[in-house]
CSV table of N, CA and C in Angstrom, one decimal:
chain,number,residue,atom,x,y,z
A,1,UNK,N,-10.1,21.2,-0.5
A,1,UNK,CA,-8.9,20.6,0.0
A,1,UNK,C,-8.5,19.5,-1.0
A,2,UNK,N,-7.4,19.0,-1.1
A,2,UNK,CA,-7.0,18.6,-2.1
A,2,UNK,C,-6.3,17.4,-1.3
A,3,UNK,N,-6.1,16.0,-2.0
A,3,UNK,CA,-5.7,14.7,-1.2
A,3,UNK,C,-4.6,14.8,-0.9
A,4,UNK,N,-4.0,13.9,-0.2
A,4,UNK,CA,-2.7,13.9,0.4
A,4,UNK,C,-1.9,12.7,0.5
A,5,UNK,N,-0.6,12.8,-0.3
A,5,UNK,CA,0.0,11.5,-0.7
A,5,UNK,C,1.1,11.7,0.4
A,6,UNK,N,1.1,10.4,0.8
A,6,UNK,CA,2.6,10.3,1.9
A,6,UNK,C,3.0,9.1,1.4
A,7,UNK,N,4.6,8.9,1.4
A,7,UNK,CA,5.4,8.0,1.0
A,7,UNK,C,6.3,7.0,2.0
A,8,UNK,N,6.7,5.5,1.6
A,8,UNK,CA,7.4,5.2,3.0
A,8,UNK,C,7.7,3.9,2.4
A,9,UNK,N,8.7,3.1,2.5
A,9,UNK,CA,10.0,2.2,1.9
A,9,UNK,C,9.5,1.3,3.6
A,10,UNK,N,9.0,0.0,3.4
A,10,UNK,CA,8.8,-0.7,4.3
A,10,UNK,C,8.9,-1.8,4.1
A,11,UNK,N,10.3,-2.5,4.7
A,11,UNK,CA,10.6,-3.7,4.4
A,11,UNK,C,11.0,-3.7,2.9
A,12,UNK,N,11.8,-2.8,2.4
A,12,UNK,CA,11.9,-3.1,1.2
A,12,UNK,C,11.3,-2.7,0.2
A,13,UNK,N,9.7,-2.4,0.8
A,13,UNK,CA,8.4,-2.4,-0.5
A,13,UNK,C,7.7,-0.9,-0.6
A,14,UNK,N,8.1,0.3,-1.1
A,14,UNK,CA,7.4,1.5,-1.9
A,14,UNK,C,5.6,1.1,-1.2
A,15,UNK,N,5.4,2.4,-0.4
A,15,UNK,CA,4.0,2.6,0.3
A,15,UNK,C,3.5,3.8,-0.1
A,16,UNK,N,2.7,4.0,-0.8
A,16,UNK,CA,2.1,4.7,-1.1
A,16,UNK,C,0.4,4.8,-0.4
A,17,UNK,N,0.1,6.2,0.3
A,17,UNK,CA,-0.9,6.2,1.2
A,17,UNK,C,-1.5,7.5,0.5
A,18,UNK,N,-2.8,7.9,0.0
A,18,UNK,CA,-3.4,8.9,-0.5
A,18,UNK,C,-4.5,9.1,0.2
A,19,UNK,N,-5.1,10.0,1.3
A,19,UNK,CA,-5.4,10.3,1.4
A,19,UNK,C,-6.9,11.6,1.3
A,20,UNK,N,-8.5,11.9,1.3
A,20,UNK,CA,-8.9,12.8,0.6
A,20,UNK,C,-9.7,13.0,1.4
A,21,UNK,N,-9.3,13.6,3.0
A,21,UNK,CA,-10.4,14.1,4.4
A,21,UNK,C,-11.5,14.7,3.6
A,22,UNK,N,-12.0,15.1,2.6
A,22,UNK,CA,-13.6,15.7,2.5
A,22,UNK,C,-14.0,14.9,1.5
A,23,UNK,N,-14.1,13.7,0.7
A,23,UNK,CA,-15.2,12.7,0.5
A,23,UNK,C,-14.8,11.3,1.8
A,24,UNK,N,-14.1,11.3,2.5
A,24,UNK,CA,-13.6,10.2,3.2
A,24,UNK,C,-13.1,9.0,2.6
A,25,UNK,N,-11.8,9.4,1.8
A,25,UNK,CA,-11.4,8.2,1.1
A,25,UNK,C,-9.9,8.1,1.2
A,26,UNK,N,-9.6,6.8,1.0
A,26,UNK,CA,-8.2,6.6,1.0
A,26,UNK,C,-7.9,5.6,0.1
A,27,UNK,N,-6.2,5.4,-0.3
A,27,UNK,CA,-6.0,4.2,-0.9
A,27,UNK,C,-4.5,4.0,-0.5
A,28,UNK,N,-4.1,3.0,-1.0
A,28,UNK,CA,-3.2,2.9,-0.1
A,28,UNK,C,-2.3,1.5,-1.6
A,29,UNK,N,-1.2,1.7,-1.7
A,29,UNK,CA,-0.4,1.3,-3.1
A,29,UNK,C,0.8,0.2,-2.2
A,30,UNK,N,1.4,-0.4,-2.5
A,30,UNK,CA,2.3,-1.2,-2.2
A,30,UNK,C,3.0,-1.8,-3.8
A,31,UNK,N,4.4,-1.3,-4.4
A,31,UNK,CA,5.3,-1.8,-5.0
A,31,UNK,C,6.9,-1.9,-4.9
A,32,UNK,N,7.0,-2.3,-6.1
A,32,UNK,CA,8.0,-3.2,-5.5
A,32,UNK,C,8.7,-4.0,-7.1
A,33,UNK,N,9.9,-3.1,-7.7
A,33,UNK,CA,10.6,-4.3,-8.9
A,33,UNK,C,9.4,-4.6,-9.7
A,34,UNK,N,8.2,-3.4,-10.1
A,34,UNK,CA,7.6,-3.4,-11.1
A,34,UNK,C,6.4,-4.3,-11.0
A,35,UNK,N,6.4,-4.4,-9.4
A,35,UNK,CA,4.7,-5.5,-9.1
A,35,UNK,C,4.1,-4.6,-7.8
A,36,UNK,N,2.8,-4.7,-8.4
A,36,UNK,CA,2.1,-3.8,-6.9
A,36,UNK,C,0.5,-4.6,-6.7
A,37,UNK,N,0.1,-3.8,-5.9
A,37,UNK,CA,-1.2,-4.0,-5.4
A,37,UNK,C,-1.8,-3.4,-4.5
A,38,UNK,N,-3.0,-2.6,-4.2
A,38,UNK,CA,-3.9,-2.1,-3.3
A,38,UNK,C,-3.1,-3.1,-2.1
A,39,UNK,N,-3.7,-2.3,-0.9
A,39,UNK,CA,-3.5,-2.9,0.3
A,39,UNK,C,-4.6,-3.6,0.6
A,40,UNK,N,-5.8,-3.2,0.1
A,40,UNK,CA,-6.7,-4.1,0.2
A,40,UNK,C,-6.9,-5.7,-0.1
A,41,UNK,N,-6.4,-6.0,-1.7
A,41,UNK,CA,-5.8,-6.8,-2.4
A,41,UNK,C,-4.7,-7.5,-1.7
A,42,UNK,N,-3.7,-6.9,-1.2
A,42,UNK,CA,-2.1,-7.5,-0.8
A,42,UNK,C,-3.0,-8.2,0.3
A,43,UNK,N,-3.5,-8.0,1.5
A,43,UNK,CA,-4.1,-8.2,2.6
A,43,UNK,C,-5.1,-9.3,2.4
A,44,UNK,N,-5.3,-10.0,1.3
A,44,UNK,CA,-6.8,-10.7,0.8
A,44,UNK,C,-5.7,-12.0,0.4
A,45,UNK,N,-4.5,-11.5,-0.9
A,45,UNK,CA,-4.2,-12.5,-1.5
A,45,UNK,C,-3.1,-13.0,-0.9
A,46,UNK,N,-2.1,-11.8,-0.8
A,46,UNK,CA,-0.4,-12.1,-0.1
A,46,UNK,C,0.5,-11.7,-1.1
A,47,UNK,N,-0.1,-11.6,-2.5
A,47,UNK,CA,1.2,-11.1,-3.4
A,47,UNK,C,0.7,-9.9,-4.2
A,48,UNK,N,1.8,-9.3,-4.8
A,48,UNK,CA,2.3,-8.3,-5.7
A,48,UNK,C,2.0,-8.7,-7.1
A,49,UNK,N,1.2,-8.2,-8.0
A,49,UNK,CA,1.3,-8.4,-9.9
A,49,UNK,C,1.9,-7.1,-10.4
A,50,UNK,N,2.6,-8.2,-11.9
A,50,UNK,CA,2.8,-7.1,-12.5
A,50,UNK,C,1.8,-7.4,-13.4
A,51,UNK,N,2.4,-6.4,-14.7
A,51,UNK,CA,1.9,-5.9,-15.7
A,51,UNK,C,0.8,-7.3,-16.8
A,52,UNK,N,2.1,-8.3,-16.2
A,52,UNK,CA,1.5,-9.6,-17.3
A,52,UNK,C,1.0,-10.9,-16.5
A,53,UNK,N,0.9,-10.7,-15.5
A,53,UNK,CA,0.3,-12.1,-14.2
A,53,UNK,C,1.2,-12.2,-13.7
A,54,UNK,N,2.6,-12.1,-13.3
A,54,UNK,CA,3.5,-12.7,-12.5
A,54,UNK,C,3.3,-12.3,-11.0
A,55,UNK,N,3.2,-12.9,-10.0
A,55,UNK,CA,3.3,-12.5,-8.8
A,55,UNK,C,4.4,-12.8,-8.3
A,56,UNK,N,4.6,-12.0,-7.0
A,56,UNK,CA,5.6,-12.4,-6.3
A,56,UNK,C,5.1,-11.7,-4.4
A,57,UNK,N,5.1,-13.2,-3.6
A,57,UNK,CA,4.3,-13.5,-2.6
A,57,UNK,C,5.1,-11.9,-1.3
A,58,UNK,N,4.0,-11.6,-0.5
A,58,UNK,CA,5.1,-11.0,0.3
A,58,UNK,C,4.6,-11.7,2.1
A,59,UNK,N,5.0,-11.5,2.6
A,59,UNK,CA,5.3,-12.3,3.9
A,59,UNK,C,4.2,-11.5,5.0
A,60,UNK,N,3.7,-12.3,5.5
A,60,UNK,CA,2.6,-11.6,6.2
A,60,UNK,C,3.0,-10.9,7.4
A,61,UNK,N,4.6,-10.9,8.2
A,61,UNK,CA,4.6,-9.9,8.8
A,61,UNK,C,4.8,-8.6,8.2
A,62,UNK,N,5.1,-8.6,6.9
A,62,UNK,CA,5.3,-7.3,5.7
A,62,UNK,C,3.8,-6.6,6.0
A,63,UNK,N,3.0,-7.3,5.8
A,63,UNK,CA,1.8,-7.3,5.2
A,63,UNK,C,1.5,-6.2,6.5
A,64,UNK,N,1.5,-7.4,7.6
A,64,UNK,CA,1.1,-6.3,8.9
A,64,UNK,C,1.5,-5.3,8.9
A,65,UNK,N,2.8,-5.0,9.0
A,65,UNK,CA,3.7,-3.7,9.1
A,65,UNK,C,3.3,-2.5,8.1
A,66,UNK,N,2.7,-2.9,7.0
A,66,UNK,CA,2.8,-2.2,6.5
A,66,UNK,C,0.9,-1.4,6.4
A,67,UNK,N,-0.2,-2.7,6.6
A,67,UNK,CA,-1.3,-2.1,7.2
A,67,UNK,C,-1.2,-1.3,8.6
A,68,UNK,N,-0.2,-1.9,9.4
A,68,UNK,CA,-0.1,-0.9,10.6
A,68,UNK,C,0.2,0.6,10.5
A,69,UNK,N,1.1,0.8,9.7
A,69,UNK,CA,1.4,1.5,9.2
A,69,UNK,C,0.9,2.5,8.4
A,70,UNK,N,-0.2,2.0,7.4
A,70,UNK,CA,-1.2,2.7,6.9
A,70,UNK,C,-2.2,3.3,7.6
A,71,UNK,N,-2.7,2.3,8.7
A,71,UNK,CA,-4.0,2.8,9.2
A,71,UNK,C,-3.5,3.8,10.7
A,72,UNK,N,-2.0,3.8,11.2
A,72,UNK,CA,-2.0,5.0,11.8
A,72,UNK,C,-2.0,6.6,11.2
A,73,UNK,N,-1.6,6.0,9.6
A,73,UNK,CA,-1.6,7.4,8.9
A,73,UNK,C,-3.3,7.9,8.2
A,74,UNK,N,-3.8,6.9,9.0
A,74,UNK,CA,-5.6,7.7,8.3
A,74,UNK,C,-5.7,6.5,7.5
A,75,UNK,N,-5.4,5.2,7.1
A,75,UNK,CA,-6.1,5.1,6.2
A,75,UNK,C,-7.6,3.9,6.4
């Protein structure tokens, strides 16, 4: 079986949730105007990088909504 991407625009911010039920793994993407970060990461720091260090902070009810979000889809 092969992983499973689901997509979802939250608050603004590109959610990317991948899924792989037979090693038990997930990951889970948050971008946004060319800055992203694991949910793991976003959840730890509070902001989005890009390519060359710039961040840009996201608001911790984002944050929630969007781990809520994640973790009813499996992750």
């Amino acid at each position: 079986m092969q992983s499973t991407i689901t997509q979802k625009k939250i608050h603004g911010y590109d959610v990317e949730l991948e899924l792989d039920p037979e090693v038990e793994w997930s990951d889970c993407w948050i971008m946004k105007d060319g800055f992203s970060a694991s949910l793991a990461c976003l959840e730890g720091c509070g902001e989005l990088m890009d390519g060359v260090g710039n961040t840009i902070e996201v608001s911790p009810g984002t944050i929630e909504a969007i781990a809520k979000w994640a973790e009813k889809h499996g992750y």
